[in-house]
mmCIF file of C-alpha atoms and ligand atoms in Angstrom:
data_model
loop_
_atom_site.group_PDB
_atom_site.id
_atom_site.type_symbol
_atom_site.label_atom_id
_atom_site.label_comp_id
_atom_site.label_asym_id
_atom_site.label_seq_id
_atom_site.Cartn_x
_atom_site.Cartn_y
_atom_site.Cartn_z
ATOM 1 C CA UNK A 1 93.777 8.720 44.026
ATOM 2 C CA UNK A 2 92.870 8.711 47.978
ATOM 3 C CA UNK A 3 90.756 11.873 48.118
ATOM 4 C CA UNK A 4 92.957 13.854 50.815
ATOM 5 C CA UNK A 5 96.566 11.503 52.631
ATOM 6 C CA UNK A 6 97.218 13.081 55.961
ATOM 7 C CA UNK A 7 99.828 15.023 56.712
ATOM 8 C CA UNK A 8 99.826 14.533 60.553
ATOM 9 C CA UNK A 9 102.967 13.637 61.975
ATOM 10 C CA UNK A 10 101.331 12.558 65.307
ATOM 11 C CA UNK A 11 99.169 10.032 63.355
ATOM 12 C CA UNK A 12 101.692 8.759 61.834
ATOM 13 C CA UNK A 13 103.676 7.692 64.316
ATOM 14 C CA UNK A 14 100.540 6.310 66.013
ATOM 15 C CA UNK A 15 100.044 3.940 62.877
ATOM 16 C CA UNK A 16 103.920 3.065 62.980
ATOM 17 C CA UNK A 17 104.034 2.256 66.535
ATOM 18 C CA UNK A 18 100.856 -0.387 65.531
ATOM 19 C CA UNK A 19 102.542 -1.966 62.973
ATOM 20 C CA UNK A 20 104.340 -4.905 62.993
ATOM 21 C CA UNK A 21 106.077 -5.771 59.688
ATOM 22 C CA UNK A 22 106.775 -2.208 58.069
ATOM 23 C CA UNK A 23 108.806 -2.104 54.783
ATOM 24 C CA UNK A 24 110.289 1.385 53.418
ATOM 25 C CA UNK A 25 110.584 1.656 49.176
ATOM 26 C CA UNK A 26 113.482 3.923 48.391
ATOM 27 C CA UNK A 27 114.717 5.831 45.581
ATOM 28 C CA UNK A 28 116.885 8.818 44.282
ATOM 29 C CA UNK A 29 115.039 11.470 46.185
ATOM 30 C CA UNK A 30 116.418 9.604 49.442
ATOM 31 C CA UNK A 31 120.170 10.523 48.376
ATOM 32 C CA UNK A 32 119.476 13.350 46.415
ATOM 33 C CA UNK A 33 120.732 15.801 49.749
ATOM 34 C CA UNK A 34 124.020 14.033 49.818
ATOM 35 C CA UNK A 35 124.337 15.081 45.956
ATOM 36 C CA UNK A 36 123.136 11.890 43.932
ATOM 37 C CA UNK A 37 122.089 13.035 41.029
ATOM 38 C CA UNK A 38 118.629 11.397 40.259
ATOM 39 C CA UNK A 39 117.162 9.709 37.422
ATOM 40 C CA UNK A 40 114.463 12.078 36.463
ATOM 41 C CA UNK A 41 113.849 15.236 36.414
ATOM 42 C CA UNK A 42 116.960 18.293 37.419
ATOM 43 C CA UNK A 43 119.054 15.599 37.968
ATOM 44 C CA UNK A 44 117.823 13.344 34.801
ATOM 45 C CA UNK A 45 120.494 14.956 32.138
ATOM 46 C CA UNK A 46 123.945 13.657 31.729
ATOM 47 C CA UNK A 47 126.227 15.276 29.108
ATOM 48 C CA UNK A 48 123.403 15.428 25.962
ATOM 49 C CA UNK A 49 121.804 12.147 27.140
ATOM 50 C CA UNK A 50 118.779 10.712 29.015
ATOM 51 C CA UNK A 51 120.022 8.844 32.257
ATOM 52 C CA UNK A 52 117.599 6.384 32.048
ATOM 53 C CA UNK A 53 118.514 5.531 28.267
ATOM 54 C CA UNK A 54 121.875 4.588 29.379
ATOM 55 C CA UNK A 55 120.768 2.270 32.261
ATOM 56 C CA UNK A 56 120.078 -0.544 29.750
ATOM 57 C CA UNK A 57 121.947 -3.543 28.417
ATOM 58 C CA UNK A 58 121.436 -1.841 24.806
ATOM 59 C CA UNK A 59 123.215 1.014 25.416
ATOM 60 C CA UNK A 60 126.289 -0.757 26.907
ATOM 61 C CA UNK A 61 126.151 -3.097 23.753
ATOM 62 C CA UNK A 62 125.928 0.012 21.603
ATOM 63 C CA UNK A 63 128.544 1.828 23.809
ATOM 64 C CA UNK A 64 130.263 0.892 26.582
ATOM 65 C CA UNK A 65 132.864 3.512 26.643
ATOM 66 C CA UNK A 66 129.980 5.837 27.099
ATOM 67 C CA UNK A 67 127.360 3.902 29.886
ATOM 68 C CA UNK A 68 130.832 2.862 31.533
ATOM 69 C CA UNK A 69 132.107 6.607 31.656
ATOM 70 C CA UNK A 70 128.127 7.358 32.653
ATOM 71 C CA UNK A 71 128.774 4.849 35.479
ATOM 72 C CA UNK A 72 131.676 5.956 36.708
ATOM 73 C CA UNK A 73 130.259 9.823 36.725
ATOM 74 C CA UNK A 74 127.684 7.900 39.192
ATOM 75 C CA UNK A 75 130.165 6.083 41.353
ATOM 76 C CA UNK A 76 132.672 9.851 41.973
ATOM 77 C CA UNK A 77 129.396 11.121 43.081
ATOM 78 C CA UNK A 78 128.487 8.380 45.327
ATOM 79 C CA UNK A 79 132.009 7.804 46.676
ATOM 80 C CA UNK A 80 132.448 11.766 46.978
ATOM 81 C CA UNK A 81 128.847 11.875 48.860
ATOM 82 C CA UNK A 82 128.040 10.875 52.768
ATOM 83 C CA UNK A 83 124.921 9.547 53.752
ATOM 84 C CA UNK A 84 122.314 11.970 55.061
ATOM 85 C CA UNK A 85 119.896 12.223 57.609
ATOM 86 C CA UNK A 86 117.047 10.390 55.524
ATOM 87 C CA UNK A 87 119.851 7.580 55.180
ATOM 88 C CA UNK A 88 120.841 7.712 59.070
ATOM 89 C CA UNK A 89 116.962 7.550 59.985
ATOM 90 C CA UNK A 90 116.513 4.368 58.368
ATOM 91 C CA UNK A 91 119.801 2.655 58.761
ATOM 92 C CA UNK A 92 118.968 3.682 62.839
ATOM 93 C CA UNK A 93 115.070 2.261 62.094
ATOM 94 C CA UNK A 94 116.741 -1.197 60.970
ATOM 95 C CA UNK A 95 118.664 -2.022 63.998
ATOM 96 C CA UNK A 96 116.431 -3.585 66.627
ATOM 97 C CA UNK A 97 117.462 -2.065 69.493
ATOM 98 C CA UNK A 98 117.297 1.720 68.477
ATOM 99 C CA UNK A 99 113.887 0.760 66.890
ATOM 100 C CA UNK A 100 112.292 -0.261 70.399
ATOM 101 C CA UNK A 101 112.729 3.075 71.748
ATOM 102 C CA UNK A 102 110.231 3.590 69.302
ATOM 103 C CA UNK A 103 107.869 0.406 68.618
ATOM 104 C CA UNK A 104 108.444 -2.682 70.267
ATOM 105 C CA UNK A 105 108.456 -6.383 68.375
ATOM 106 C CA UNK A 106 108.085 -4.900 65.211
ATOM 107 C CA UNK A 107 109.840 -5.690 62.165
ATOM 108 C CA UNK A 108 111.529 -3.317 59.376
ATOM 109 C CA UNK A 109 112.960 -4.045 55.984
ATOM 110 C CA UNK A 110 114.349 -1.522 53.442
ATOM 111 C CA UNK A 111 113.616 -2.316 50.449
ATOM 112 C CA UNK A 112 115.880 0.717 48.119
ATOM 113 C CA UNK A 113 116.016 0.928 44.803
ATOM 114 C CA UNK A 114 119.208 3.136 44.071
ATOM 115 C CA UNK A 115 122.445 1.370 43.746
ATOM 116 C CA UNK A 116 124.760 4.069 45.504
ATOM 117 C CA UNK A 117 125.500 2.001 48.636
ATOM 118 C CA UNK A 118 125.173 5.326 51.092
ATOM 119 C CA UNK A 119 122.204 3.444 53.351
ATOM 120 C CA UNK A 120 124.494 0.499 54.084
ATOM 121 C CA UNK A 121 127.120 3.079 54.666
ATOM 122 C CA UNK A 122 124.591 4.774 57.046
ATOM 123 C CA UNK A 123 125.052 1.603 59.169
ATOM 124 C CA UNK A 124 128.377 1.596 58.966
ATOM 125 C CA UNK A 125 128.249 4.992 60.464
ATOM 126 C CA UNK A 126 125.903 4.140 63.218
ATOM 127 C CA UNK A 127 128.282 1.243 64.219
ATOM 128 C CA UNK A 128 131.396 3.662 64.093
ATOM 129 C CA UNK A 129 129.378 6.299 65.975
ATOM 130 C CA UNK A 130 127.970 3.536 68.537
ATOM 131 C CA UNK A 131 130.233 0.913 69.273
ATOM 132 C CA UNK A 132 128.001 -0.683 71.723
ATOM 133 C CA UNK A 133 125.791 -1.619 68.953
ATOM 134 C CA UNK A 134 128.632 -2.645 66.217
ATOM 135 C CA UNK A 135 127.794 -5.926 66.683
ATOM 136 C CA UNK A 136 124.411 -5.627 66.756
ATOM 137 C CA UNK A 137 124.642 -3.969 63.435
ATOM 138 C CA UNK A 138 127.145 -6.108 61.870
ATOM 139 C CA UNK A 139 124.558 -9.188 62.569
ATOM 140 C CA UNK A 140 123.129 -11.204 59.535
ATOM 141 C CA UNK A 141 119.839 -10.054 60.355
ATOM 142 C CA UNK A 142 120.522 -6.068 60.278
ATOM 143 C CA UNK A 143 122.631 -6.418 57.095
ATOM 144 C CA UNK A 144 120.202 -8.674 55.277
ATOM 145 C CA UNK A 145 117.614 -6.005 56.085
ATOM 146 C CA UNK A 146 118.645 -3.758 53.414
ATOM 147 C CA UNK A 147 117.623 -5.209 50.128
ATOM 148 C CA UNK A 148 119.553 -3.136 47.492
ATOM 149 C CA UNK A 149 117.112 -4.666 44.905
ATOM 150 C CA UNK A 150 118.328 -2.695 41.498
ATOM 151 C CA UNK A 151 121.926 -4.002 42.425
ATOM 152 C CA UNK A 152 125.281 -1.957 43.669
ATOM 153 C CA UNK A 153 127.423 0.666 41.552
ATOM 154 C CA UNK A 154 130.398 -0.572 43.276
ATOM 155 C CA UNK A 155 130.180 -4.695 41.743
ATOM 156 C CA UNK A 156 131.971 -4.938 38.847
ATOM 157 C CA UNK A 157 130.803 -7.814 36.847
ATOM 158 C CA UNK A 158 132.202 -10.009 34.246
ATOM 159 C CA UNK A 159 129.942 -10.144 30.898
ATOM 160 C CA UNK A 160 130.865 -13.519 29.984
ATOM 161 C CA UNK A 161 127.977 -16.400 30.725
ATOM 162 C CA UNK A 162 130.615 -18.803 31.028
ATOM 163 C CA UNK A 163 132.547 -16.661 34.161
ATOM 164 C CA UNK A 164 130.310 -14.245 35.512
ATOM 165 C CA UNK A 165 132.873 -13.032 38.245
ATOM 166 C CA UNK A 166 131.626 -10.715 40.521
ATOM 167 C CA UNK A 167 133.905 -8.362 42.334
ATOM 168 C CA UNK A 168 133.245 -5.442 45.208
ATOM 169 C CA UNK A 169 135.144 -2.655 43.982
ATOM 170 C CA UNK A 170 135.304 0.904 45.444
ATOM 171 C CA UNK A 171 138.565 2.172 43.492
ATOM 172 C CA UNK A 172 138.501 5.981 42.287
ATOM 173 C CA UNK A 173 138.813 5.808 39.365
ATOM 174 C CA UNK A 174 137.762 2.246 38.681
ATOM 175 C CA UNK A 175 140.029 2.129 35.735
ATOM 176 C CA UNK A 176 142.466 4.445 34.551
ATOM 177 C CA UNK A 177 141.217 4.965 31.341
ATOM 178 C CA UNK A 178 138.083 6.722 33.028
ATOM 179 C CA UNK A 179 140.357 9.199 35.225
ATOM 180 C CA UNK A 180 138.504 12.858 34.667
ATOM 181 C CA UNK A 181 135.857 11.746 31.997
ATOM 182 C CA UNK A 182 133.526 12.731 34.636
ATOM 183 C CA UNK A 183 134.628 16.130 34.654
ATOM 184 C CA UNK A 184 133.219 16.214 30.593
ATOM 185 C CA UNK A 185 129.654 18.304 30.667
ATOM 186 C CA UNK A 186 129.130 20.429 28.054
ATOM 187 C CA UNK A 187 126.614 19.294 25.227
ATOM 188 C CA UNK A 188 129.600 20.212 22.643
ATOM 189 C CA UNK A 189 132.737 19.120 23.762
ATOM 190 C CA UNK A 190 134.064 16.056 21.932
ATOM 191 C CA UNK A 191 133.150 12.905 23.938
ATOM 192 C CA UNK A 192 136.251 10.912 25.111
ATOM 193 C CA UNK A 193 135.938 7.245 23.911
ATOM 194 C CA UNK A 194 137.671 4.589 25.478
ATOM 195 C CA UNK A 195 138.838 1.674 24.043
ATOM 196 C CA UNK A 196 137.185 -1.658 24.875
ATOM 197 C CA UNK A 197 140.548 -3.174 26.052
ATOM 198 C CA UNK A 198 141.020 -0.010 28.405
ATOM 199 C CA UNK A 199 137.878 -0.690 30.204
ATOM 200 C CA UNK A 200 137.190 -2.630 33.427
ATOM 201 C CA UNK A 201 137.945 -6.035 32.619
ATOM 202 C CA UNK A 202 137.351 -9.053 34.540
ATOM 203 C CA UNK A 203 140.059 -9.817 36.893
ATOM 204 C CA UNK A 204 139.206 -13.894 36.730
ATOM 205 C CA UNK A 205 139.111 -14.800 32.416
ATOM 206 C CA UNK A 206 139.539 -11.168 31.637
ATOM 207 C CA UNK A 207 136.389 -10.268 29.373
ATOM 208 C CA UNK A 208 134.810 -6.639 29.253
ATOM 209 C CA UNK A 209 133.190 -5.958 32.304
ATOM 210 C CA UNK A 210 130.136 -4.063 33.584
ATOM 211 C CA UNK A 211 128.607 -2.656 36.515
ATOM 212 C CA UNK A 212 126.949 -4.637 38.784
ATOM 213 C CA UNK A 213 123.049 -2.873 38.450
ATOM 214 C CA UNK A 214 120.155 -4.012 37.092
ATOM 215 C CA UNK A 215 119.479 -2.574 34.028
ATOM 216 C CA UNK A 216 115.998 -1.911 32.615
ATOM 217 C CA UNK A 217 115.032 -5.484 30.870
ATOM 218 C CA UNK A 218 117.010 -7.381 33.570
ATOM 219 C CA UNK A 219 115.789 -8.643 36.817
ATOM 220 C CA UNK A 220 116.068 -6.857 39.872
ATOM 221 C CA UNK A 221 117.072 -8.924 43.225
ATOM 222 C CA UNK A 222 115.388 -10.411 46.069
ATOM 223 C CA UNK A 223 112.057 -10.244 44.255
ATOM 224 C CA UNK A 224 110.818 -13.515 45.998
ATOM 225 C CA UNK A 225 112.019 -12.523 49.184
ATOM 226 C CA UNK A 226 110.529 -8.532 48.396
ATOM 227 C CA UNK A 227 106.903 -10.692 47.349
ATOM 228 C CA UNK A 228 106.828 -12.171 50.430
ATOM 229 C CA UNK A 229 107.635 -8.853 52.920
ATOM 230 C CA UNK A 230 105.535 -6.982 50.661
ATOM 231 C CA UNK A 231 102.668 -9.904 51.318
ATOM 232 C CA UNK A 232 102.869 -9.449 55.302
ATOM 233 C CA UNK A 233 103.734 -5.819 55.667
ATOM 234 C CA UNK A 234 101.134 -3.767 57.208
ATOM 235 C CA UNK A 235 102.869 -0.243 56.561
ATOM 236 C CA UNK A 236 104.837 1.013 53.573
ATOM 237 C CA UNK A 237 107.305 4.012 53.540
ATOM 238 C CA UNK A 238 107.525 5.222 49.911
ATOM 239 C CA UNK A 239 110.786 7.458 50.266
ATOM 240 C CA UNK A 240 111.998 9.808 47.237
ATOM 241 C CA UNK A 241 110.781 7.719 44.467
ATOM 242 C CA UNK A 242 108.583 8.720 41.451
ATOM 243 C CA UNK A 243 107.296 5.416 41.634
ATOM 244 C CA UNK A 244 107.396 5.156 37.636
ATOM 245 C CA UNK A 245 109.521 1.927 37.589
ATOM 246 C CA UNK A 246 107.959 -1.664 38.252
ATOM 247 C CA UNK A 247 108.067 -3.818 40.496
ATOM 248 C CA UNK A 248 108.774 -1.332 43.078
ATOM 249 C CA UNK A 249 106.306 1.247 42.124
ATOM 250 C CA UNK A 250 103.767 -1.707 42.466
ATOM 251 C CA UNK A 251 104.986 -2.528 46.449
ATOM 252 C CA UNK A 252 102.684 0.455 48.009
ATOM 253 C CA UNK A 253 99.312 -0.770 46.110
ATOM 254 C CA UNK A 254 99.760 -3.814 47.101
ATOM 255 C CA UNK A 255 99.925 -3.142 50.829
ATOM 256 C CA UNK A 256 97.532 -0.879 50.642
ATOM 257 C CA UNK A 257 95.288 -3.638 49.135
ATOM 258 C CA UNK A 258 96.032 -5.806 51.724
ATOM 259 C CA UNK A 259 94.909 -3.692 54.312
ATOM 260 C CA UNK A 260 97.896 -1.555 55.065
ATOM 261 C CA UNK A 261 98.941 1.658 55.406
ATOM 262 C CA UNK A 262 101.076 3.733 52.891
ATOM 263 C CA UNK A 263 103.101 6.623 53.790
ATOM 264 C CA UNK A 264 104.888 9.023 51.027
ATOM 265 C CA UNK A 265 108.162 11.146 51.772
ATOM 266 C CA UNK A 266 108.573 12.693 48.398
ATOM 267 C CA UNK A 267 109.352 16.330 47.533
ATOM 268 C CA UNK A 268 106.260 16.985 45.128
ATOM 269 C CA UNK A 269 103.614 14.938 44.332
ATOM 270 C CA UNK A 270 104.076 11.633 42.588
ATOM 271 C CA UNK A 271 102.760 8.261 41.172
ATOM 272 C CA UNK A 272 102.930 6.913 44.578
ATOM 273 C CA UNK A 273 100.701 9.145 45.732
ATOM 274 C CA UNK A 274 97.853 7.388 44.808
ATOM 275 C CA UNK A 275 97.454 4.508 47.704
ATOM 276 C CA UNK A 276 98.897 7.219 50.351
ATOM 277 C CA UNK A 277 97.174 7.382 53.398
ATOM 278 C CA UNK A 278 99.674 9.969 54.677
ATOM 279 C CA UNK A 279 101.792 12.227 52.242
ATOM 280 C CA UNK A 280 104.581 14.651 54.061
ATOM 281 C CA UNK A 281 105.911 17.175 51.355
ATOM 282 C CA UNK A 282 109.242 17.819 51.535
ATOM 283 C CA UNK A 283 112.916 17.304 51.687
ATOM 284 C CA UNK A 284 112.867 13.286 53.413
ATOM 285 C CA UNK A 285 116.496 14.221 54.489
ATOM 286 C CA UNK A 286 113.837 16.449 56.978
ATOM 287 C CA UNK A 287 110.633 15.053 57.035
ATOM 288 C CA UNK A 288 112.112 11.091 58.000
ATOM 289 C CA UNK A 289 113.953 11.525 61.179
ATOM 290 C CA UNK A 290 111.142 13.701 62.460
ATOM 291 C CA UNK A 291 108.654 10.763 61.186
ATOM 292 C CA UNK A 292 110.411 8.074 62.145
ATOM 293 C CA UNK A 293 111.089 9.703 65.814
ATOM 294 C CA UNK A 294 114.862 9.856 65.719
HETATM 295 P P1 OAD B 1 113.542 9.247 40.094
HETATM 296 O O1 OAD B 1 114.642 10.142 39.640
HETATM 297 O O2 OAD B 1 112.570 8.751 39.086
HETATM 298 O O3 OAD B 1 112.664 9.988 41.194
HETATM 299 C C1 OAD B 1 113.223 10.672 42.265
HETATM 300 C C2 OAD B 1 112.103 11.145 43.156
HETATM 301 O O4 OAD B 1 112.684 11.718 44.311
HETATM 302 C C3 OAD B 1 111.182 12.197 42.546
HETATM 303 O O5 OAD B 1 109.831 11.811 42.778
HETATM 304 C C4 OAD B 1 111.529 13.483 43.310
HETATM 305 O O6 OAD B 1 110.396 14.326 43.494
HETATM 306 C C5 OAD B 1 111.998 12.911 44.627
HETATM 307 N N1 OAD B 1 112.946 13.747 45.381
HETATM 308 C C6 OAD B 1 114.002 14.467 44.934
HETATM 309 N N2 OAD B 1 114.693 15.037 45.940
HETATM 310 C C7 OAD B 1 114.050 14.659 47.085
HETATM 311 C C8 OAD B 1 114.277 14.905 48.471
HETATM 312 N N3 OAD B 1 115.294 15.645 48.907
HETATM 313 N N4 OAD B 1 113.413 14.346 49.366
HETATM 314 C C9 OAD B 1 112.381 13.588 48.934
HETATM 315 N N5 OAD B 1 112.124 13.318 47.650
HETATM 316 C C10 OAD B 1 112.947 13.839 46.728
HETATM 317 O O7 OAD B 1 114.240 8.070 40.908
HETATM 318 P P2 OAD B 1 113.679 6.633 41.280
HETATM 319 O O8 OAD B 1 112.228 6.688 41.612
HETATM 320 O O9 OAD B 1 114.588 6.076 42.285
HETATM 321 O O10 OAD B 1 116.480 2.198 37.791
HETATM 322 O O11 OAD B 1 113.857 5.872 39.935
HETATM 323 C C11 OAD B 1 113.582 4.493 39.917
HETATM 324 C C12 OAD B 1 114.526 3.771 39.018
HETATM 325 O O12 OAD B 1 114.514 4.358 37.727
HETATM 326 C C13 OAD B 1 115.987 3.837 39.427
HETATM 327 O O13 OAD B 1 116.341 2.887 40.404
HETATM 328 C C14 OAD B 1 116.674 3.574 38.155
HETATM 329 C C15 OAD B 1 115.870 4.535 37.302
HETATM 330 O O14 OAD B 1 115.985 4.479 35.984
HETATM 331 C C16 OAD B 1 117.375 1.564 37.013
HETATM 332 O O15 OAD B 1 118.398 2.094 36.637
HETATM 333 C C17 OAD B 1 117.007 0.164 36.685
#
């Protein structure tokens, strides 16, 4: 570990307005303010079981009455929750012209690990909120900033090889055999089980279908395009992560080998900590927007 990251806001925005290709590494922490619950720790429990247990192909092969009712618990919250200020700082950082009131020619990519879709409804909101930049934010280039790498809660996708259909879908609930299952928390009431049949099912051959995450064993999105930013960047954000799961836990160290610097947001100390040349305690939903300067 780095003997003693700064926690100077003033140098830190020195070293972001010298940087030219800065990447940020998300996780829960960054929606846990807009009441995401996250994978470990407080949040880490749902009903009796071990949230990150159920985030695997195993468990939906075991039970997918029970990761599909998880997964819908997930998408109420996320569809119940609004993006926060953490989410509103970097959605603003990611559109060009709001970031060169702050550092000019410089690139930014988000690279986020959490699947709830609130930072690409954090653009949305800038757009509605500025419609002089809707455009602008609406661009290719924006958009394809935003690298939701561990997937999106709101795909719904076909398990058969053969089809594969993928489908956006933000209905509450996404079946009606899941209406109020989420409302089930004590350890021991019965759990409801659903039948296969009177789960999602593809709308194209109709097969069982799953959310549209990656699951632990699977693998995550963009990675050549990630390798590549993570290559050139010369600053890493490490926002509300435990930086615990690989490869994004791995994205700091390796800028920081190259020659770059890394910045945590986190509310305690974490893994990440270790290749952090500055480290702001704290709620990021706070400690962002002052850091990023907006
Ligand atoms: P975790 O739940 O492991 O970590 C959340 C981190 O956010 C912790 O380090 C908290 O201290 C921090 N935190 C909580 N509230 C915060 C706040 N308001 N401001 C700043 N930090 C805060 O979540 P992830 O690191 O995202 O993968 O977990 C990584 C992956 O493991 C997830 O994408 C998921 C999970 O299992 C898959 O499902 C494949």
């Amino acid at each position: 570990m780095s003997s003693s990251p700064s926690d100077d806001m003033s140098a830190f925005t020195s070293a972001l307005k010298s940087s030219k290709r800065t990447i940020a590494v998300a996780g829960a922490g960054l929606s846990a303010a807009s009441g995401v619950p996250t994978f470990r720790g407080a949040g880490g429990l749902w009903r009796k079981y071990d949230a990150i247990k159920l985030a695997t192909p195993e468990a939906f092969r075991a039970s997918p009455s029970r990761v599909w009712q998880f997964y819908h618990y997930r998408r109420e919250k996320a569809l119940a929750a609004q993006p926060n200020p953490g989410h509103l700082a970097l959605a603003k950082f990611s559109v060009p012209s709001i970031r060169e009131t702050v550092v000019l020619g410089a690139s930014f990519t988000l690279i986020t690990q959490n699947v709830d879709g609130l930072s690409r409804r954090a653009l949305t909101q800038i757009a509605e909120t500025h419609p002089e930049l809707a455009d602008e934010v609406s661009s290719s280039a924006v958009q394809n900033s935003m690298l939701e790498m561990h997937g999106r809660l709101f795909d719904v996708v076909c398990t058969s090889a053969r089809c594969g259909h993928r489908e956006f879908n933000l209905h509450s609930p996404v079946c009606p055999a899941l209406a109020g299952t989420e409302n089930v928390f004590a350890r021991d009431e019965p759990e409801p089980h659903i039948d296969e049949k009177d789960l999602p099912r593809c709308k194209n051959c109709g097969s069982l279908a799953r959310p549209g995450v990656v699951w632990f064993g699977e693998m995550p999105w963009f990675l050549d395009e990630i390798d590549g930013l993570v290559d050139h960047a010369d600053l890493c954000i490490v926002v509300g992560t435990s930086s615990t799961v690989y490869p994004a836990a791995g994205y700091a160290h390796a800028v920081k080998m190259n020659g770059g610097n890394v910045a945590v947001f986190n509310l305690d100390r974490s893994d990440g900590d270790g290749d952090a040349d500055f480290l702001f305690l704290g709620p990021a939903e706070t400690t962002l927007p002052k850091a990023l300067g907006l």
